[in-house]
Structure formats: C-alpha cells, structure tokens
Coordinates of C-alpha atoms in Angstrom, one line a residue:
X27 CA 3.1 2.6 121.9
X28 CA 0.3 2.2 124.1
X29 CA -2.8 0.1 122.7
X30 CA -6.2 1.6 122.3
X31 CA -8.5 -0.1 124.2
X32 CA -12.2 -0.3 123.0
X33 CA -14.4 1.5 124.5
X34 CA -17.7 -0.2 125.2
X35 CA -21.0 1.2 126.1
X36 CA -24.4 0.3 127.3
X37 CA -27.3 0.1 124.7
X38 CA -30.7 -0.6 126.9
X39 CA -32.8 0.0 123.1
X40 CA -32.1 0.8 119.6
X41 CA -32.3 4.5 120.0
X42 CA -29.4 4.3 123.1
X43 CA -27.1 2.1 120.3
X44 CA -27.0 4.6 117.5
X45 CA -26.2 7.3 120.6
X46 CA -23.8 5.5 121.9
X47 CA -21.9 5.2 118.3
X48 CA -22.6 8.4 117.6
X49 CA -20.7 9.7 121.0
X50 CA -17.7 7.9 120.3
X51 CA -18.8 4.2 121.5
X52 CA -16.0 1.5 119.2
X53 CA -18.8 -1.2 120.8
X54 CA -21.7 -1.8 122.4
X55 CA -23.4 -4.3 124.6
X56 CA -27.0 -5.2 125.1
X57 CA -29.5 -8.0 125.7
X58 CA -32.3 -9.7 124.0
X59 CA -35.5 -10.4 125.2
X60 CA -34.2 -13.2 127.5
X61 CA -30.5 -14.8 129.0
X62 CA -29.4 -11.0 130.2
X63 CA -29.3 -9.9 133.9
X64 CA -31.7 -6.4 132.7
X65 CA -35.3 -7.7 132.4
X66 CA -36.3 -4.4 132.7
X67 CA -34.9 -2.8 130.3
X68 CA -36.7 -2.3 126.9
X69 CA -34.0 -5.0 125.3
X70 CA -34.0 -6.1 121.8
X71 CA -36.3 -8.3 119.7
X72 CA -34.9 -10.2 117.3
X73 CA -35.5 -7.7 114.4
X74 CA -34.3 -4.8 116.8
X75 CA -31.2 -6.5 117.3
X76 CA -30.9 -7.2 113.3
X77 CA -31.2 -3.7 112.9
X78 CA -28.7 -2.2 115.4
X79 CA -25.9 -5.4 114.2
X80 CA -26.1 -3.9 110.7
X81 CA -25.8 0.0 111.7
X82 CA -23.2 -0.8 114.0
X83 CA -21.5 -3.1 111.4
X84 CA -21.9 -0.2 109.0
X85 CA -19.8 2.1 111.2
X86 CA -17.3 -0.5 111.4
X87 CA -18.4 -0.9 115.1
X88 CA -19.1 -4.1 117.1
X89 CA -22.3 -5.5 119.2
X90 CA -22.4 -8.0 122.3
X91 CA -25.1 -10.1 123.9
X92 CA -25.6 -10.4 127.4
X93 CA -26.0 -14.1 128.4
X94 CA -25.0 -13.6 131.8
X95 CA -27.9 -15.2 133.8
X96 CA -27.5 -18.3 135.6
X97 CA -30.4 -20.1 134.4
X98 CA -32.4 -22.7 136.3
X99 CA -33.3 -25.9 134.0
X100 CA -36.8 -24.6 133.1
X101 CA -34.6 -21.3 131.1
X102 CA -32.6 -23.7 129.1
X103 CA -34.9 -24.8 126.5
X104 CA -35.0 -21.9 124.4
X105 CA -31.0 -21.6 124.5
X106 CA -30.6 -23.4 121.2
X107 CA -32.7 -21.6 119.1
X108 CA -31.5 -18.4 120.7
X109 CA -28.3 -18.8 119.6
X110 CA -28.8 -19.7 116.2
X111 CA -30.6 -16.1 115.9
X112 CA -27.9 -14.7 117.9
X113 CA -25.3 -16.1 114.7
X114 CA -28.2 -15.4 112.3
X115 CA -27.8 -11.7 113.7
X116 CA -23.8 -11.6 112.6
X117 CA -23.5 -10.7 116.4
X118 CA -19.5 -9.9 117.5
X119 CA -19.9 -12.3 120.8
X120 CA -21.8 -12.8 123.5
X121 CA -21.0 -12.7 126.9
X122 CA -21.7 -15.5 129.5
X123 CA -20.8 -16.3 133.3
X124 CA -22.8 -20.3 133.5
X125 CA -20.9 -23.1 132.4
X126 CA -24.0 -24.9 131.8
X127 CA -25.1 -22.1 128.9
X128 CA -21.0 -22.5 127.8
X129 CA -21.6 -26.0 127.5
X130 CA -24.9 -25.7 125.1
X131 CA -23.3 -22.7 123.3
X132 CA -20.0 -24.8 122.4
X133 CA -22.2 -27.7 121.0
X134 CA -24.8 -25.8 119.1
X135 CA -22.7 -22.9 117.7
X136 CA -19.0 -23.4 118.3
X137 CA -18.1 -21.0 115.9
X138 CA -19.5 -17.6 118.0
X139 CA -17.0 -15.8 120.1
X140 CA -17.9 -15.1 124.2
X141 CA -16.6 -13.1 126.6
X142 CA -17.0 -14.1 130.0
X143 CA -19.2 -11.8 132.2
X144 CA -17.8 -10.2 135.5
X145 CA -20.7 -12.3 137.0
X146 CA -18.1 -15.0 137.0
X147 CA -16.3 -13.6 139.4
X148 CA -12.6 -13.7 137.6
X149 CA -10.5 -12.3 140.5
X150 CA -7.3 -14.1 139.8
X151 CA -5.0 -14.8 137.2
X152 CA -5.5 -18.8 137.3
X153 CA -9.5 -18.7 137.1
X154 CA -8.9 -16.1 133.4
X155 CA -6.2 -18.8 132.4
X156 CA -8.8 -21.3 132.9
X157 CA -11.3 -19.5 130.4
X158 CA -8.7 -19.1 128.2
X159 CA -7.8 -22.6 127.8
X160 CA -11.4 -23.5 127.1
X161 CA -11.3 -21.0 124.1
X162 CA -12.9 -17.6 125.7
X163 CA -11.7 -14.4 123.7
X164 CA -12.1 -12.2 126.7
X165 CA -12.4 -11.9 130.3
X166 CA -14.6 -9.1 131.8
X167 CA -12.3 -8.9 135.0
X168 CA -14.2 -8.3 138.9
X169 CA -14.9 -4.6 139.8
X170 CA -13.6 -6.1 143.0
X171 CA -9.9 -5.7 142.2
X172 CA -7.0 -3.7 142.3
X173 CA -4.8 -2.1 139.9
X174 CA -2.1 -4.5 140.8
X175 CA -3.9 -7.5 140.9
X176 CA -5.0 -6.4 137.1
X177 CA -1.3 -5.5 135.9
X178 CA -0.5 -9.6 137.4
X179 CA -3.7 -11.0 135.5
X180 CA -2.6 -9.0 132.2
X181 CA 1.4 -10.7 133.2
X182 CA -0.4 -14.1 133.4
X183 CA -2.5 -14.4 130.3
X184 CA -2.9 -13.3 126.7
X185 CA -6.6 -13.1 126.1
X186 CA -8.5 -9.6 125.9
X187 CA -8.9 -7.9 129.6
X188 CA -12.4 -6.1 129.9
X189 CA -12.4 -3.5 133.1
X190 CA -15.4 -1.3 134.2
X191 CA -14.7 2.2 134.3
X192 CA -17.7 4.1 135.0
X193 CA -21.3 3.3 136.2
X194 CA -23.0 2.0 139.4
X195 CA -22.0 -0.7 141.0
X196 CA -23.5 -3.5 143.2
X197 CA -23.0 -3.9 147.0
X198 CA -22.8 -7.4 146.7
X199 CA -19.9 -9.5 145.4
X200 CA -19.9 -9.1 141.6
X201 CA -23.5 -8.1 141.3
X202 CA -24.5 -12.4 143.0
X203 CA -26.9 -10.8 145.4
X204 CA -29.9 -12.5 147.4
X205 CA -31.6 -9.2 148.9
X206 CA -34.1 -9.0 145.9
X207 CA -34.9 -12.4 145.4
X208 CA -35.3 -12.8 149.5
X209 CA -38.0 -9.4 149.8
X210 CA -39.8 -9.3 146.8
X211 CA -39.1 -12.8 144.8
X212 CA -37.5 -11.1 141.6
X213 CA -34.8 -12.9 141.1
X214 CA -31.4 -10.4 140.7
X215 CA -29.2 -13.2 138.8
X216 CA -32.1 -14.0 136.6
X217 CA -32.1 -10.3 135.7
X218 CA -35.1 -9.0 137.7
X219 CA -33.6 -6.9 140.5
X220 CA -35.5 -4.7 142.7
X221 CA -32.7 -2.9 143.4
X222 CA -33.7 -3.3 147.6
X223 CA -30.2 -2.3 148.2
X224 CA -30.9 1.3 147.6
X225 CA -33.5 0.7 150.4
X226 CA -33.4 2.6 153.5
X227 CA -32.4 0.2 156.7
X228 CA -31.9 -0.1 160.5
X229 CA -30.7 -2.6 163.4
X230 CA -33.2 -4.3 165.4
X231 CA -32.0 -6.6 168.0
X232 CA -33.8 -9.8 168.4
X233 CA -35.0 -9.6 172.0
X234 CA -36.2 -5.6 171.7
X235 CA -38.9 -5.8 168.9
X236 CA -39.6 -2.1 168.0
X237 CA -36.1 -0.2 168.8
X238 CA -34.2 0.4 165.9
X239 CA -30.3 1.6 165.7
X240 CA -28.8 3.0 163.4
X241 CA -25.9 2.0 161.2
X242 CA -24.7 4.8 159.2
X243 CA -26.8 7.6 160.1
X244 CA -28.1 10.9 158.4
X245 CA -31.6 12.7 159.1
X246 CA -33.6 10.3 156.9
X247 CA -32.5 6.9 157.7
X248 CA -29.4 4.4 157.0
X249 CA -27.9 3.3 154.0
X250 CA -25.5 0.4 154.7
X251 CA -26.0 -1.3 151.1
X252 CA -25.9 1.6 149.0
X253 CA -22.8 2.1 146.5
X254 CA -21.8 4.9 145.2
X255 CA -21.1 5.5 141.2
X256 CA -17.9 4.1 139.8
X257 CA -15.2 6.7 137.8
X258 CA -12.3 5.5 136.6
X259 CA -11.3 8.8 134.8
X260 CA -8.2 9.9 136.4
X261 CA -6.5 6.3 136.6
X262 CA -6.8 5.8 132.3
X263 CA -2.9 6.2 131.8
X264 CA -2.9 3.0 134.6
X265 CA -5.1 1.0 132.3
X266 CA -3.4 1.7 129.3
X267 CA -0.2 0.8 130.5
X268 CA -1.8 -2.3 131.2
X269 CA -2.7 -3.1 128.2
X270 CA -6.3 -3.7 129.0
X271 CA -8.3 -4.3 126.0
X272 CA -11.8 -2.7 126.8
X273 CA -13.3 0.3 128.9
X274 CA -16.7 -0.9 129.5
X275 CA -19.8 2.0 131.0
X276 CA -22.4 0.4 132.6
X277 CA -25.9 1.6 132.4
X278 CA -28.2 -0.2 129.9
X279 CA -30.8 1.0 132.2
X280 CA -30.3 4.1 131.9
X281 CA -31.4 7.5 129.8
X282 CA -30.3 8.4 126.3
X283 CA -28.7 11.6 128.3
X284 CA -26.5 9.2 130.6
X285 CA -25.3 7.1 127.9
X286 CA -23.9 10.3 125.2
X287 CA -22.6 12.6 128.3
X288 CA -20.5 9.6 129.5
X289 CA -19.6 8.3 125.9
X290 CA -18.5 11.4 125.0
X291 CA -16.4 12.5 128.0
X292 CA -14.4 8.4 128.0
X293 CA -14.0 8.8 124.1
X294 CA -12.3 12.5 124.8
X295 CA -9.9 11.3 128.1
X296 CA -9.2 7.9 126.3
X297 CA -8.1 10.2 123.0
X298 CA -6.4 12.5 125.1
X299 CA -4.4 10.0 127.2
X300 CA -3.4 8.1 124.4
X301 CA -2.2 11.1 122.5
X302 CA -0.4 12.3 125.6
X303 CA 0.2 9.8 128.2
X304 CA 2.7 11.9 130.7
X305 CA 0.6 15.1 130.2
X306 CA -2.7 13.6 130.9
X307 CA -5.1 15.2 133.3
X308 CA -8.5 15.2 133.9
X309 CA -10.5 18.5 132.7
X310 CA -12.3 20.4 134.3
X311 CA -15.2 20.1 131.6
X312 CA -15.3 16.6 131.9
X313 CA -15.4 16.6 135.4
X314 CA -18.4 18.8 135.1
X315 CA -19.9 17.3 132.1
X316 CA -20.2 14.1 134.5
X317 CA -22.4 15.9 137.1
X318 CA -24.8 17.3 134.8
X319 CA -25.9 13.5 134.5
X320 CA -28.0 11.6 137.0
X321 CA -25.2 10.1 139.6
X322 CA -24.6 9.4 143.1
X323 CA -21.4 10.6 144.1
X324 CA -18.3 9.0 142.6
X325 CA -15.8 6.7 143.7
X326 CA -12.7 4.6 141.8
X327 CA -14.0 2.0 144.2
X328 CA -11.3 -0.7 144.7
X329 CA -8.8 0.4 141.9
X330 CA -6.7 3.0 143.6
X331 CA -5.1 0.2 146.4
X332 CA -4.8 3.2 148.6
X333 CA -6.8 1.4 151.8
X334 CA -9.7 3.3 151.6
X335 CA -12.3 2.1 149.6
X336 CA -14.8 4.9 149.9
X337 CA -17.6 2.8 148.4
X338 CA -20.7 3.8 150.6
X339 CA -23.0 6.1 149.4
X340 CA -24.4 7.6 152.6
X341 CA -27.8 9.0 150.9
X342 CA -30.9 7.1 148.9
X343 CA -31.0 9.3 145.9
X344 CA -29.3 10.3 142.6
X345 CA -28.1 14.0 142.3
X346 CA -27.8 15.9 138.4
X347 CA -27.3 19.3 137.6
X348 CA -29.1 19.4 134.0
X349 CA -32.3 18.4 132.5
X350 CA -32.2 16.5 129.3
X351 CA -35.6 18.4 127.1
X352 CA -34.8 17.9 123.5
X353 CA -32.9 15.3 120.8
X354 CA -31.9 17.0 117.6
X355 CA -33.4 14.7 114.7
X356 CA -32.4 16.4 111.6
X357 CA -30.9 20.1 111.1
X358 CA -31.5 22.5 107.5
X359 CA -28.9 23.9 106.9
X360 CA -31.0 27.2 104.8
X361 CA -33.8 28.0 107.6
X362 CA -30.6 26.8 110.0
X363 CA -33.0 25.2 112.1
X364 CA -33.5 21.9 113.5
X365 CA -36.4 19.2 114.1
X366 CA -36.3 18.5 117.7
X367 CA -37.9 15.8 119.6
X368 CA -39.7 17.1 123.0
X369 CA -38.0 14.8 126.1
X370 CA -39.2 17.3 128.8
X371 CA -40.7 20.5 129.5
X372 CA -39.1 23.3 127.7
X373 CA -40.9 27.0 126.4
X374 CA -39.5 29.7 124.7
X375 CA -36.9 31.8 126.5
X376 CA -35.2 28.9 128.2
X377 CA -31.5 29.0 128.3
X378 CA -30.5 25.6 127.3
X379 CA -26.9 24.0 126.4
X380 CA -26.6 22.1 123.3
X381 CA -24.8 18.8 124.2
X382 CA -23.4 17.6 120.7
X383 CA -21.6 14.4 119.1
X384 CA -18.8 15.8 118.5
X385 CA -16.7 19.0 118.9
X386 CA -17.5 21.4 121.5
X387 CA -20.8 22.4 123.1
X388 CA -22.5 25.7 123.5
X389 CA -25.0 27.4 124.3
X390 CA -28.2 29.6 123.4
X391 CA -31.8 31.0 124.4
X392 CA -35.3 29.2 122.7
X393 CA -36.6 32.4 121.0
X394 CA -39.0 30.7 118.9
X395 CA -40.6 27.4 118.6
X396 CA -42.8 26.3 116.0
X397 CA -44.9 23.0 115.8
X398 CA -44.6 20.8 112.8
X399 CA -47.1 22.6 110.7
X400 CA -45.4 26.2 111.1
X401 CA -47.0 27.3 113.9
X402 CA -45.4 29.5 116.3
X403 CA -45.8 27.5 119.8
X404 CA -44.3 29.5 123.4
X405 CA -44.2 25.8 125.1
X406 CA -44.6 22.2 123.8
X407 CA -47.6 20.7 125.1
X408 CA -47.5 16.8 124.9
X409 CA -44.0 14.1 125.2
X410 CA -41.9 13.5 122.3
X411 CA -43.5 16.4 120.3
X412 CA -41.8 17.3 117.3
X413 CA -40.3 21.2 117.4
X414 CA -38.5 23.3 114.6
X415 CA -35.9 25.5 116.4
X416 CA -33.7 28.2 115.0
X417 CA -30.3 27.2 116.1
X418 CA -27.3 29.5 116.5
X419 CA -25.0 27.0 114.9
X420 CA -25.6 24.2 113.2
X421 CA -25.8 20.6 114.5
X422 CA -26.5 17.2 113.8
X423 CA -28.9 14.2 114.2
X424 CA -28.5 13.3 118.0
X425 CA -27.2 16.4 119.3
X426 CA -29.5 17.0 123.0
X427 CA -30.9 19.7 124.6
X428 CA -31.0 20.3 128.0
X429 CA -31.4 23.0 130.8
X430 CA -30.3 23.6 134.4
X431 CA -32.3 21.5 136.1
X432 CA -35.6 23.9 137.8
X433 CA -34.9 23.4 141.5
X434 CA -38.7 23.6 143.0
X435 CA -39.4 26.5 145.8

C-alpha cells in the first residue's frame, strides 16, 4: 500500500484558503503579517489567521506558518510574542529555515511543531538527519534535487519528506538570491523580492561601454535568469513510491483561479495514482486544465535525472488560455440560479466554462444577467459586482467562471 501524501497548497488571503480546501487542498500554508518570505502578499492578521485555523480545523484540515526569513537582529524582537499568537491560533506548525528563530522558538514555545523550509537548503541525507535529531517533524527537501537523491534521503531518515510539485521556481539556489536586494534594496530573504530575475538582460564587456551581446537571444531581449514553471505531474507514482509525505504548490502570490485549477487537477492525479499506480497516466484534461491558468512553460526541473535540465524560460511573460470573470457565492436551487461575484469583464452572451469543486466541469452561454435588485443587466459595470445567473446545472459556493481569454486585434 502506497501512503497518501498530503497535499499542500498556497493560501496568499482568507478567500484563497477556503478555495484551496474546497478544491481538494488536505493543508495549507501561509504567512502572517511578518517572518514569511511574501511581503507582498495580502497575508494574514492575527484575527484572519484565527478564522482560516478554525475553518480549516473544521474540515479536518491543517494550516502552516511561514517563518522562513532570515531575520537581521532588529526582526527579532517581535518573535516572542508572535509565537505565542501563532499557539494562541491552534496553528498545525510552522515552518522555519534560521537557526537563530529555531533557537527562540524552542525556548518560548517548545511545544509547536516546525517544518523546516526549503530555504535551508536540505540537499542531503546528513543535513535532514541533523533536523531530525534536534526535534523537526518535517523537512521541505531542495527543488534542486533528483529523484534518486530523494529515494536515498527518504532510505536515510524517518521524519516527514515535503517535495514541491508545481509552481515557479527561483533561478537562484533555493530561492537565497542577491539580485533584488543589489538593484532596488528589497530584500528577497526578508520577503520583499522584486522579482529582477524576470528582467530582461545583456553582456557588456568592461572596456566597450555601449555594445551589448546577447546571451540567449529572441527578438525582444535575453532572459538568462528566467525559470520556467515547475510540474511534477507525470512523475507522482515516483513520489509515492517514495513514500514522500507532502506535495506542496507554490503560489501564495497568486490568483484565486491559479490556486483551485491547480488544487483540483493534483487532488484528481494524486487520487488517481493512488487508486491505480501501474495504470497511471496523465490526462489530457489535466494537461489542459493547467494551461488555461497563468504559466510560463513547464518543466520537472531537476527531478527527471535525465541530463537535461530544461529550466530556462527563453521569454519575459506568462502565457493562459482562460480568463477567470466570476466566483459562484451561493446557488437556489428553485430559480436554479446563482449569486456570482464579478472578477472581470463578462456581458450576456459570453460562452464561459464553469470550473467547479468537484466533479466535472461544463459549460454554458450568459443569457441573462440581472443585478442584485432584479434588474436585467447585458454587462456588469463595476469590480466584484454581485450577479444572479441562470445556470444550466446547479453548483456550489466557489465554483468560477471563466472565458477564453479575448486575444486583442
């Protein structure tokens, strides 16, 4: 019997945890307002992350806290307090890559499990041994490895194995990357990253000031930092011979749309493989379900051990097929229509594709809005608008709406 790993998923707000659950998600990580390496996402107050502990506790589900930041002294002061929230909260664990912010966490709450980020670089089966002895209940292993340097760590050690499976990845070594810090002062392992990787780039030569060459070369420039997106799909049946404990999807930085698409398609392969582990395959529907998101183009980066790496994404910008337009809030089951929240443009007669929590998709035309007082609307005028929509069958609360994606003349 293989073991069912967890599958873990990003949560950049409240709205993008109850998603993820709702898609399939067994956990979720995110970060408070401080310690985790995405400043800019909305992150969670301390109330926020009350809320989104007890509804993922109430689906028998589990939450994380990014503490992955290598702080400088001035950060550490707040730590304490933090931390008693974070065990006020009922969180599940949080997950750290300083030893300092191990140290403080082991004095003032020794009780509260931690996982220990991919930030720390854990390459090896002696370095995961080593977090292990000093109590760690996981190990969120480098995306920098193969699949035969994970089956020797899982040989080596008996503590949960975390591995990425899908998301973007950094250029640099385990995300510990200078560019951002060195051209605009954010600092990336403080969680302020400009992102100056995805920045297009050419050689100059010292003594010839002016003449540029390029590196990897299309018709707008040179990307030698860019990465492609990681997808692990078609190697799950490697993993779960393994025995790893946790798929992880990054993105907490990204859309509502991104975090159910993906959800959904990992919580269907992981189902299927573990159902049918010789007979797995990748299907065709997943394959497109995960170009109908916002991606660059895909890559199992170092897992396959084949030689070629293929990580270099030789472009600057993201590529989707669909347009995420409406969330389903509530559905009557009488008038069989549904309250939907406006995301994007959308007017009657657009062909859209219902994306739903569970079961199959389908699709239908818009052949009649009406506002929230009853009127009959053709388009919906301002953001986040709220929209009662016949539907042809009936959904539920975070189903999405979305459209081909209106390429422009």
């Amino acid at each position: 019997m293989m073991k069912r790993p967890e599958l873990l998923a990003p949560a950049g707000n409240l709205e993008k945890l109850k998603i993820a659950l709702a898609y399939g998600a067994d956990a979720v990580y995110l970060g408070g307002k401080a310690f985790g390496l995405r400043a800019f996402s909305d992150n969670f107050d301390d109330e926020e992350m009350k809320q989104g502990v007890a509804y993922a506790h109430s689906l028998g589900k589990k939450v994380y806290v990014t503490l992955n930041v290598f702080p400088h002294n001035d950060d550490l002061g707040e730590l304490p307090d933090y931390l008693r929230v974070l065990v006020a909260n009922q969180v599940d664990g949080v997950i750290l890559s300083d030893p300092g912010v191990y140290r403080i966490l082991r004095q003032i709450v020794p009780e509260l499990p931690f996982h220990i980020s991919t930030q720390a670089n854990n390459t090896n089966w002696a370095s995961v041994q080593f977090w292990q002895d000093l109590g760690a209940r996981r190990v969120v292993l480098s995306r920098e490895l193969k699949a035969t340097d994970i089956q020797t760590i899982r040989d080596h050690t008996m503590l949960e194995l975390e591995v990425f499976v899908h998301g973007a990845m950094c250029i640099s070594y385990s995300g510990r990357c200078l560019l951002s810090n060195y051209f605009t002062a954010r600092d990336a392992n403080r969680g302020e990253c400009a992102q100056p990787c995805r920045w297009k780039y050419f050689l100059m030569e010292e003594t010839r000031p002016g003449q540029y060459f390029p590196v990897l070369e299309d018709d707008r420039g040179s990307y030698i930092f860019n990465s492609r997106d990681l997808c692990l799909l078609p190697y799950l049946p490697d993993l779960l011979r393994m025995g790893v404990d946790s798929c992880k999807i990054e993105g907490r930085m990204k859309s509502v749309h991104y975090v159910a698409s993906v959800v959904k398609v990992y919580r269907q392969a992981l189902d299927a493989c573990l159902a049918d582990p010789s007979g797995y395959a990748v299907r065709d529907e997943w394959r497109e379900e995960l170009v109908k998101i916002s991606h660059r183009e895909y890559t199992a980066g170092f897992f396959a051990d084949d030689g070629q790496v293929r990580q270099i994404y030789t472009g600057s910008s993201y590529s989707q097929t669909h347009d995420f337009i409406g969330l389903v809030l509530a559905y009557d089951p009488v008038s069989q229509r549904a309250l939907v929240e406006q995301r994007n443009n959308m007017k009657v007669g657009d062909e859209v594709e219902v994306l739903c929590p569970a079961g199959n998709n389908f699709h239908q035309s818009l052949e009649m809005m009406q506002d929230e007082e009853g009127q009959s609307i053709t388009v919906a005028p301002h953001a986040q608008q709220r929209i009662h929509i016949p539907m042809v069958q009936p959904v539920e609360p975070f189903a999405m709406l979305r459209r081909k994606e209106r390429r422009q003349p």
